[in-house]
PDB file of C-alpha atoms in Angstrom:
ATOM      1  CA  UNK A   1     113.634 101.304  62.832  1.00 81.00           C
ATOM      2  CA  UNK A   2     113.610  97.716  64.165  1.00 91.00           C
ATOM      3  CA  UNK A   3     110.911  95.400  62.851  1.00 95.00           C
ATOM      4  CA  UNK A   4     107.791  94.825  64.886  1.00 97.00           C
ATOM      5  CA  UNK A   5     106.798  91.323  65.928  1.00 95.00           C
ATOM      6  CA  UNK A   6     104.392  89.276  63.776  1.00 96.00           C
ATOM      7  CA  UNK A   7     104.751  91.710  60.878  1.00 96.00           C
ATOM      8  CA  UNK A   8     103.106  89.529  58.203  1.00 97.00           C
ATOM      9  CA  UNK A   9     100.187  88.405  60.338  1.00 97.00           C
ATOM     10  CA  UNK A  10      99.566  91.947  61.541  1.00 97.00           C
ATOM     11  CA  UNK A  11      99.591  93.191  57.949  1.00 98.00           C
ATOM     12  CA  UNK A  12      96.785  90.743  57.205  1.00 98.00           C
ATOM     13  CA  UNK A  13      94.820  92.233  60.109  1.00 98.00           C
ATOM     14  CA  UNK A  14      95.466  95.732  58.758  1.00 98.00           C
ATOM     15  CA  UNK A  15      94.275  94.662  55.301  1.00 98.00           C
ATOM     16  CA  UNK A  16      91.136  93.258  56.950  1.00 98.00           C
ATOM     17  CA  UNK A  17      90.295  96.643  58.475  1.00 98.00           C
ATOM     18  CA  UNK A  18      91.525  96.128  62.029  1.00 98.00           C
ATOM     19  CA  UNK A  19      91.673  99.037  64.456  1.00 98.00           C
ATOM     20  CA  UNK A  20      94.756  99.259  66.672  1.00 98.00           C
ATOM     21  CA  UNK A  21      94.760 100.677  70.204  1.00 98.00           C
ATOM     22  CA  UNK A  22      98.146 101.739  71.575  1.00 97.00           C
ATOM     23  CA  UNK A  23      98.327 101.586  75.349  1.00 96.00           C
ATOM     24  CA  UNK A  24     100.348 104.654  76.327  1.00 97.00           C
ATOM     25  CA  UNK A  25     101.801 105.276  79.800  1.00 95.00           C
ATOM     26  CA  UNK A  26     104.019 108.157  78.680  1.00 95.00           C
ATOM     27  CA  UNK A  27     107.060 105.941  79.162  1.00 95.00           C
ATOM     28  CA  UNK A  28     109.849 105.173  76.706  1.00 96.00           C
ATOM     29  CA  UNK A  29     108.393 101.853  75.525  1.00 96.00           C
ATOM     30  CA  UNK A  30     105.022 103.442  74.842  1.00 97.00           C
ATOM     31  CA  UNK A  31     106.635 106.159  72.728  1.00 97.00           C
ATOM     32  CA  UNK A  32     108.741 103.684  70.762  1.00 97.00           C
ATOM     33  CA  UNK A  33     105.715 101.480  70.168  1.00 97.00           C
ATOM     34  CA  UNK A  34     103.648 104.466  69.016  1.00 97.00           C
ATOM     35  CA  UNK A  35     106.374 105.505  66.570  1.00 97.00           C
ATOM     36  CA  UNK A  36     106.580 102.011  65.096  1.00 97.00           C
ATOM     37  CA  UNK A  37     102.830 101.632  64.656  1.00 97.00           C
ATOM     38  CA  UNK A  38     102.408 105.124  63.260  1.00 96.00           C
ATOM     39  CA  UNK A  39     104.598 103.968  60.361  1.00 95.00           C
ATOM     40  CA  UNK A  40     102.541 100.819  59.834  1.00 97.00           C
ATOM     41  CA  UNK A  41      98.853 101.375  60.615  1.00 98.00           C
ATOM     42  CA  UNK A  42      96.571 103.778  58.718  1.00 97.00           C
ATOM     43  CA  UNK A  43      96.142 106.934  60.811  1.00 96.00           C
ATOM     44  CA  UNK A  44      92.354 106.625  60.953  1.00 97.00           C
ATOM     45  CA  UNK A  45      92.671 103.206  62.570  1.00 98.00           C
ATOM     46  CA  UNK A  46      95.433 103.931  65.072  1.00 98.00           C
ATOM     47  CA  UNK A  47      94.121 105.051  68.465  1.00 98.00           C
ATOM     48  CA  UNK A  48      95.923 105.935  71.689  1.00 98.00           C
ATOM     49  CA  UNK A  49      94.639 104.904  75.136  1.00 98.00           C
ATOM     50  CA  UNK A  50      96.009 106.087  78.471  1.00 97.00           C
ATOM     51  CA  UNK A  51      95.079 104.415  81.769  1.00 97.00           C
ATOM     52  CA  UNK A  52      94.686 107.357  84.144  1.00 96.00           C
ATOM     53  CA  UNK A  53      96.231 106.347  87.471  1.00 96.00           C
ATOM     54  CA  UNK A  54      95.454 109.644  89.170  1.00 95.00           C
ATOM     55  CA  UNK A  55      97.808 110.995  91.791  1.00 95.00           C
ATOM     56  CA  UNK A  56     100.123 107.973  91.783  1.00 96.00           C
ATOM     57  CA  UNK A  57     101.347 108.568  88.223  1.00 95.00           C
ATOM     58  CA  UNK A  58     103.985 111.154  87.351  1.00 93.00           C
ATOM     59  CA  UNK A  59     102.602 114.620  86.737  1.00 89.00           C
ATOM     60  CA  UNK A  60     102.009 116.060  83.270  1.00 91.00           C
ATOM     61  CA  UNK A  61     101.874 112.643  81.607  1.00 94.00           C
ATOM     62  CA  UNK A  62      98.446 113.066  79.963  1.00 95.00           C
ATOM     63  CA  UNK A  63      99.164 116.526  78.477  1.00 95.00           C
ATOM     64  CA  UNK A  64     102.524 115.298  77.181  1.00 95.00           C
ATOM     65  CA  UNK A  65     100.881 112.364  75.399  1.00 96.00           C
ATOM     66  CA  UNK A  66      97.977 114.412  74.048  1.00 96.00           C
ATOM     67  CA  UNK A  67     100.318 117.091  72.679  1.00 95.00           C
ATOM     68  CA  UNK A  68     102.479 114.605  70.783  1.00 95.00           C
ATOM     69  CA  UNK A  69     100.111 112.146  69.079  1.00 96.00           C
ATOM     70  CA  UNK A  70      99.068 114.418  66.246  1.00 92.00           C
ATOM     71  CA  UNK A  71      95.384 114.969  65.626  1.00 93.00           C
ATOM     72  CA  UNK A  72      94.348 111.795  67.404  1.00 95.00           C
ATOM     73  CA  UNK A  73      92.023 111.928  70.379  1.00 95.00           C
ATOM     74  CA  UNK A  74      93.604 110.611  73.560  1.00 97.00           C
ATOM     75  CA  UNK A  75      91.219 107.979  74.891  1.00 98.00           C
ATOM     76  CA  UNK A  76      91.408 107.903  78.684  1.00 97.00           C
ATOM     77  CA  UNK A  77      90.600 104.795  80.726  1.00 98.00           C
ATOM     78  CA  UNK A  78      89.664 105.073  84.401  1.00 97.00           C
ATOM     79  CA  UNK A  79      88.981 102.201  86.770  1.00 97.00           C
ATOM     80  CA  UNK A  80      85.802 102.021  88.839  1.00 96.00           C
ATOM     81  CA  UNK A  81      84.570  99.784  91.643  1.00 95.00           C
ATOM     82  CA  UNK A  82      81.406  97.720  91.334  1.00 93.00           C
ATOM     83  CA  UNK A  83      79.450 100.462  93.120  1.00 94.00           C
ATOM     84  CA  UNK A  84      80.529 103.001  90.506  1.00 94.00           C
ATOM     85  CA  UNK A  85      83.032 104.843  92.687  1.00 95.00           C
ATOM     86  CA  UNK A  86      86.508 105.603  91.291  1.00 96.00           C
ATOM     87  CA  UNK A  87      89.049 102.839  91.824  1.00 97.00           C
ATOM     88  CA  UNK A  88      92.526 104.067  92.679  1.00 97.00           C
ATOM     89  CA  UNK A  89      95.681 102.319  93.788  1.00 97.00           C
ATOM     90  CA  UNK A  90      94.790 103.162  97.386  1.00 97.00           C
ATOM     91  CA  UNK A  91      91.189 101.981  97.194  1.00 97.00           C
ATOM     92  CA  UNK A  92      92.245  98.803  95.367  1.00 97.00           C
ATOM     93  CA  UNK A  93      94.724  97.917  98.117  1.00 97.00           C
ATOM     94  CA  UNK A  94      92.090  98.612 100.788  1.00 97.00           C
ATOM     95  CA  UNK A  95      89.568  96.462  98.931  1.00 96.00           C
ATOM     96  CA  UNK A  96      92.085  93.623  98.727  1.00 96.00           C
ATOM     97  CA  UNK A  97      92.755  93.877 102.469  1.00 97.00           C
ATOM     98  CA  UNK A  98      89.023  93.653 103.165  1.00 97.00           C
ATOM     99  CA  UNK A  99      88.610  90.681 100.817  1.00 96.00           C
ATOM    100  CA  UNK A 100      91.530  88.833 102.393  1.00 96.00           C
ATOM    101  CA  UNK A 101      90.221  89.511 105.889  1.00 97.00           C
ATOM    102  CA  UNK A 102      86.805  88.145 104.946  1.00 97.00           C
ATOM    103  CA  UNK A 103      88.548  84.924 103.932  1.00 97.00           C
ATOM    104  CA  UNK A 104      90.395  84.817 107.243  1.00 97.00           C
ATOM    105  CA  UNK A 105      93.725  85.547 105.518  1.00 96.00           C
ATOM    106  CA  UNK A 106      94.646  88.281 107.947  1.00 96.00           C
ATOM    107  CA  UNK A 107      98.398  87.979 107.421  1.00 93.00           C
ATOM    108  CA  UNK A 108      98.295  87.830 103.615  1.00 94.00           C
ATOM    109  CA  UNK A 109      99.853  90.852 101.872  1.00 94.00           C
ATOM    110  CA  UNK A 110      97.472  93.485 100.600  1.00 96.00           C
ATOM    111  CA  UNK A 111      99.876  95.193  98.198  1.00 95.00           C
ATOM    112  CA  UNK A 112     100.549  94.049  94.640  1.00 94.00           C
ATOM    113  CA  UNK A 113     103.536  91.821  93.989  1.00 90.00           C
ATOM    114  CA  UNK A 114     105.147  90.099  91.027  1.00 82.00           C
ATOM    115  CA  UNK A 115     102.916  87.106  91.796  1.00 82.00           C
ATOM    116  CA  UNK A 116      99.734  89.172  92.276  1.00 86.00           C
ATOM    117  CA  UNK A 117      99.841  92.152  89.921  1.00 88.00           C
ATOM    118  CA  UNK A 118      96.250  93.196  90.492  1.00 92.00           C
ATOM    119  CA  UNK A 119      97.255  96.839  90.100  1.00 93.00           C
ATOM    120  CA  UNK A 120      97.960  96.161  86.414  1.00 93.00           C
ATOM    121  CA  UNK A 121      94.799  94.176  85.770  1.00 94.00           C
ATOM    122  CA  UNK A 122      92.477  96.374  87.838  1.00 95.00           C
ATOM    123  CA  UNK A 123      93.843  99.828  87.006  1.00 96.00           C
ATOM    124  CA  UNK A 124      95.260  99.378  83.497  1.00 96.00           C
ATOM    125  CA  UNK A 125      94.359  96.288  81.479  1.00 96.00           C
ATOM    126  CA  UNK A 126      90.703  96.020  82.504  1.00 96.00           C
ATOM    127  CA  UNK A 127      89.837  99.714  82.061  1.00 97.00           C
ATOM    128  CA  UNK A 128      91.750  99.918  78.770  1.00 98.00           C
ATOM    129  CA  UNK A 129      89.837  96.983  77.325  1.00 97.00           C
ATOM    130  CA  UNK A 130      86.589  98.588  78.456  1.00 97.00           C
ATOM    131  CA  UNK A 131      87.488 101.726  76.502  1.00 98.00           C
ATOM    132  CA  UNK A 132      88.516  99.653  73.478  1.00 98.00           C
ATOM    133  CA  UNK A 133      85.217  97.776  73.413  1.00 97.00           C
ATOM    134  CA  UNK A 134      83.198 100.988  73.725  1.00 97.00           C
ATOM    135  CA  UNK A 135      85.196 102.815  71.057  1.00 98.00           C
ATOM    136  CA  UNK A 136      85.101  99.825  68.705  1.00 97.00           C
ATOM    137  CA  UNK A 137      81.312  99.749  68.969  1.00 97.00           C
ATOM    138  CA  UNK A 138      81.180 103.483  68.265  1.00 97.00           C
ATOM    139  CA  UNK A 139      83.311 103.291  65.105  1.00 97.00           C
ATOM    140  CA  UNK A 140      82.035  99.903  63.950  1.00 97.00           C
ATOM    141  CA  UNK A 141      85.359  98.064  64.258  1.00 98.00           C
ATOM    142  CA  UNK A 142      85.053  94.309  63.782  1.00 98.00           C
ATOM    143  CA  UNK A 143      88.698  93.538  64.491  1.00 98.00           C
ATOM    144  CA  UNK A 144      90.510  95.244  67.387  1.00 98.00           C
ATOM    145  CA  UNK A 145      94.105  94.913  68.524  1.00 98.00           C
ATOM    146  CA  UNK A 146      95.306  95.999  71.965  1.00 98.00           C
ATOM    147  CA  UNK A 147      98.975  96.979  71.594  1.00 98.00           C
ATOM    148  CA  UNK A 148     101.139  96.810  74.720  1.00 97.00           C
ATOM    149  CA  UNK A 149     104.792  97.823  74.951  1.00 96.00           C
ATOM    150  CA  UNK A 150     106.004  94.782  76.868  1.00 94.00           C
ATOM    151  CA  UNK A 151     109.646  93.847  76.210  1.00 96.00           C
ATOM    152  CA  UNK A 152     111.701  90.820  77.157  1.00 95.00           C
ATOM    153  CA  UNK A 153     114.690  93.025  77.992  1.00 93.00           C
ATOM    154  CA  UNK A 154     112.786  94.460  80.955  1.00 90.00           C
ATOM    155  CA  UNK A 155     113.203  91.345  83.104  1.00 87.00           C
ATOM    156  CA  UNK A 156     113.859  87.585  82.916  1.00 90.00           C
ATOM    157  CA  UNK A 157     110.224  86.897  83.841  1.00 87.00           C
ATOM    158  CA  UNK A 158     109.007  89.055  80.950  1.00 90.00           C
ATOM    159  CA  UNK A 159     111.373  87.308  78.553  1.00 93.00           C
ATOM    160  CA  UNK A 160     110.139  83.915  79.730  1.00 93.00           C
ATOM    161  CA  UNK A 161     106.515  84.998  79.360  1.00 92.00           C
ATOM    162  CA  UNK A 162     107.094  86.239  75.815  1.00 95.00           C
ATOM    163  CA  UNK A 163     108.913  83.036  74.852  1.00 95.00           C
ATOM    164  CA  UNK A 164     106.124  80.814  76.171  1.00 94.00           C
ATOM    165  CA  UNK A 165     103.125  82.835  75.024  1.00 93.00           C
ATOM    166  CA  UNK A 166     104.225  84.506  71.802  1.00 95.00           C
ATOM    167  CA  UNK A 167     103.506  88.107  70.889  1.00 97.00           C
ATOM    168  CA  UNK A 168     100.122  88.014  69.121  1.00 98.00           C
ATOM    169  CA  UNK A 169      97.212  86.284  70.819  1.00 97.00           C
ATOM    170  CA  UNK A 170      93.458  86.245  70.426  1.00 97.00           C
ATOM    171  CA  UNK A 171      91.682  87.759  73.433  1.00 97.00           C
ATOM    172  CA  UNK A 172      88.780  85.427  74.090  1.00 96.00           C
ATOM    173  CA  UNK A 173      87.204  87.634  76.766  1.00 95.00           C
ATOM    174  CA  UNK A 174      86.740  90.589  74.413  1.00 97.00           C
ATOM    175  CA  UNK A 175      85.894  88.534  71.313  1.00 97.00           C
ATOM    176  CA  UNK A 176      82.208  88.377  70.412  1.00 96.00           C
ATOM    177  CA  UNK A 177      80.110  87.145  67.498  1.00 96.00           C
ATOM    178  CA  UNK A 178      80.676  90.462  65.735  1.00 96.00           C
ATOM    179  CA  UNK A 179      84.169  91.432  66.951  1.00 97.00           C
ATOM    180  CA  UNK A 180      87.490  89.611  67.063  1.00 98.00           C
ATOM    181  CA  UNK A 181      89.983  90.907  69.625  1.00 98.00           C
ATOM    182  CA  UNK A 182      93.740  90.470  69.931  1.00 98.00           C
ATOM    183  CA  UNK A 183      96.545  91.339  72.334  1.00 98.00           C
ATOM    184  CA  UNK A 184      99.796  92.263  70.577  1.00 98.00           C
ATOM    185  CA  UNK A 185     103.271  93.030  71.928  1.00 98.00           C
ATOM    186  CA  UNK A 186     104.885  94.741  68.912  1.00 98.00           C
ATOM    187  CA  UNK A 187     108.271  95.616  70.433  1.00 98.00           C
ATOM    188  CA  UNK A 188     108.678  92.560  72.642  1.00 97.00           C
ATOM    189  CA  UNK A 189     112.112  91.767  71.203  1.00 97.00           C
ATOM    190  CA  UNK A 190     113.521  95.304  71.097  1.00 97.00           C
ATOM    191  CA  UNK A 191     116.534  96.247  73.196  1.00 97.00           C
ATOM    192  CA  UNK A 192     116.756  99.349  75.378  1.00 95.00           C
ATOM    193  CA  UNK A 193     119.045 100.963  72.808  1.00 96.00           C
ATOM    194  CA  UNK A 194     116.568 100.289  69.992  1.00 97.00           C
ATOM    195  CA  UNK A 195     113.842 101.939  72.050  1.00 97.00           C
ATOM    196  CA  UNK A 196     115.896 105.052  72.764  1.00 96.00           C
ATOM    197  CA  UNK A 197     117.184 105.233  69.201  1.00 97.00           C
ATOM    198  CA  UNK A 198     113.614 105.203  67.893  1.00 97.00           C
ATOM    199  CA  UNK A 199     112.659 107.998  70.285  1.00 96.00           C
ATOM    200  CA  UNK A 200     115.630 110.082  69.164  1.00 96.00           C
ATOM    201  CA  UNK A 201     115.030 109.544  65.450  1.00 95.00           C
ATOM    202  CA  UNK A 202     111.367 110.506  65.707  1.00 95.00           C
ATOM    203  CA  UNK A 203     112.091 113.356  68.131  1.00 94.00           C
ATOM    204  CA  UNK A 204     109.557 112.105  70.618  1.00 94.00           C
ATOM    205  CA  UNK A 205     109.218 113.651  74.083  1.00 92.00           C
ATOM    206  CA  UNK A 206     111.013 112.313  77.118  1.00 91.00           C
ATOM    207  CA  UNK A 207     109.417 112.877  80.509  1.00 92.00           C
ATOM    208  CA  UNK A 208     111.537 114.803  82.990  1.00 91.00           C
ATOM    209  CA  UNK A 209     111.683 111.748  85.254  1.00 92.00           C
ATOM    210  CA  UNK A 210     113.917 110.064  82.651  1.00 92.00           C
ATOM    211  CA  UNK A 211     116.001 113.199  82.303  1.00 90.00           C
ATOM    212  CA  UNK A 212     116.525 113.038  86.072  1.00 91.00           C
ATOM    213  CA  UNK A 213     117.736 109.448  85.864  1.00 93.00           C
ATOM    214  CA  UNK A 214     114.685 107.204  86.130  1.00 92.00           C
ATOM    215  CA  UNK A 215     114.838 103.710  84.644  1.00 89.00           C
ATOM    216  CA  UNK A 216     111.081 103.477  84.158  1.00 88.00           C
ATOM    217  CA  UNK A 217     107.957 105.618  84.167  1.00 88.00           C
ATOM    218  CA  UNK A 218     104.663 104.420  85.557  1.00 80.00           C
ATOM    219  CA  UNK A 219     103.474 104.843  89.109  1.00 92.00           C
ATOM    220  CA  UNK A 220     105.836 107.146  90.992  1.00 94.00           C
ATOM    221  CA  UNK A 221     106.227 104.457  93.652  1.00 96.00           C
ATOM    222  CA  UNK A 222     106.165 101.182  91.734  1.00 94.00           C
ATOM    223  CA  UNK A 223     106.956  97.780  93.184  1.00 91.00           C
ATOM    224  CA  UNK A 224     109.221  97.238  90.166  1.00 89.00           C
ATOM    225  CA  UNK A 225     110.940 100.601  90.451  1.00 90.00           C
ATOM    226  CA  UNK A 226     114.652 100.741  91.200  1.00 91.00           C
ATOM    227  CA  UNK A 227     115.883 102.227  94.459  1.00 93.00           C
ATOM    228  CA  UNK A 228     116.947 105.305  92.518  1.00 94.00           C
ATOM    229  CA  UNK A 229     113.507 105.666  90.917  1.00 95.00           C
ATOM    230  CA  UNK A 230     111.858 105.460  94.333  1.00 96.00           C
ATOM    231  CA  UNK A 231     114.292 107.962  95.841  1.00 96.00           C
ATOM    232  CA  UNK A 232     113.605 110.480  93.082  1.00 95.00           C
ATOM    233  CA  UNK A 233     109.863 110.010  93.523  1.00 96.00           C
ATOM    234  CA  UNK A 234     110.218 110.569  97.265  1.00 96.00           C
ATOM    235  CA  UNK A 235     112.148 113.779  96.726  1.00 95.00           C
ATOM    236  CA  UNK A 236     109.570 115.054  94.243  1.00 94.00           C
ATOM    237  CA  UNK A 237     106.457 113.832  96.099  1.00 95.00           C
ATOM    238  CA  UNK A 238     106.936 113.723  99.899  1.00 97.00           C
ATOM    239  CA  UNK A 239     103.185 114.092 100.522  1.00 97.00           C
ATOM    240  CA  UNK A 240     102.449 111.084  98.329  1.00 98.00           C
ATOM    241  CA  UNK A 241     105.146 109.075 100.120  1.00 97.00           C
ATOM    242  CA  UNK A 242     103.412 109.883 103.407  1.00 98.00           C
ATOM    243  CA  UNK A 243     100.120 108.566 102.006  1.00 98.00           C
ATOM    244  CA  UNK A 244     101.768 105.295 100.984  1.00 97.00           C
ATOM    245  CA  UNK A 245     103.330 104.916 104.414  1.00 97.00           C
ATOM    246  CA  UNK A 246      99.977 105.564 106.073  1.00 98.00           C
ATOM    247  CA  UNK A 247      98.377 102.960 103.801  1.00 98.00           C
ATOM    248  CA  UNK A 248     100.963 100.373 104.844  1.00 97.00           C
ATOM    249  CA  UNK A 249      99.926 100.892 108.468  1.00 97.00           C
ATOM    250  CA  UNK A 250      96.226 100.861 107.624  1.00 98.00           C
ATOM    251  CA  UNK A 251      96.279  97.575 105.698  1.00 97.00           C
ATOM    252  CA  UNK A 252      98.873  95.892 107.939  1.00 96.00           C
ATOM    253  CA  UNK A 253     101.212  95.216 105.014  1.00 95.00           C
ATOM    254  CA  UNK A 254     104.383  96.576 103.511  1.00 95.00           C
ATOM    255  CA  UNK A 255     105.005  97.264  99.829  1.00 95.00           C
ATOM    256  CA  UNK A 256     108.108  95.091  99.550  1.00 93.00           C
ATOM    257  CA  UNK A 257     107.647  91.726 101.251  1.00 85.00           C
ATOM    258  CA  UNK A 258     108.509  92.679 104.798  1.00 87.00           C
ATOM    259  CA  UNK A 259     110.152  95.954 103.868  1.00 94.00           C
ATOM    260  CA  UNK A 260     108.346  99.271 103.974  1.00 96.00           C
ATOM    261  CA  UNK A 261     108.491 101.762 101.132  1.00 96.00           C
ATOM    262  CA  UNK A 262     110.493 104.121 103.352  1.00 96.00           C
ATOM    263  CA  UNK A 263     113.005 101.359 104.134  1.00 95.00           C
ATOM    264  CA  UNK A 264     113.417 100.529 100.445  1.00 94.00           C
ATOM    265  CA  UNK A 265     113.957 104.193  99.629  1.00 95.00           C
ATOM    266  CA  UNK A 266     116.605 104.397 102.356  1.00 92.00           C
ATOM    267  CA  UNK A 267     118.367 101.420 100.799  1.00 86.00           C
ATOM    268  CA  UNK A 268     117.891  99.176 103.820  1.00 76.00           C
ATOM    269  CA  UNK A 269     118.179  95.425 103.300  1.00 65.00           C
ATOM    270  CA  UNK A 270     115.137  93.314 104.120  1.00 58.00           C
TER     271      UNK A 270
END
């Protein structure tokens, strides 16, 4: 198996009693990361967290993860609005439209983009860290590490971000007087082939979306999804596609910078 990033420094954290939280989407990178950390971190201090995205994520993801992580509890993170109501992709986009309109930015896009990835921060990163903090308090963990399967091979922007930031960083927001928190990208330098080889060696599950040809697995209709990924999602989830299209009309924005989701699926050029 390929080496994880920051191996020596992470070993010092392990020796100091750190608890590790593996963010798990059900995708290939999550499975490869889980396999690598399962070999490294004591079982009692390796936890798995899934950000539940509701209807926009591929079906059967949570049961697949829960059934293949051994005896570990699957910690589930869910986003909520300030009023306590559930926050979903749809409600987050509506809330952004309302916030932009209040500022007079009526023509600003309401959907996430590579420059404004609020879907990741609002629906994944924030809720996951909330679960980590709560669980750490419950088990008395004084050092916590949030493990994310980001890889430079995914895109040039990811590679640039990894090169400039490094792969192990202290998380100031979640660090307190009694708890030190870190963000770690263990497989940041792994290739696609190394990821798939690890999955094969450890006989880990592969979601049917990959078997059908998907490049990635997250939201069914992701702004970073390939045309093929979007087409397969449309074929499998026509009702969900209709909801996205209705949302584009409602918030006066399109998902792809002047191009609707339906147009992108059809392969039209913007």
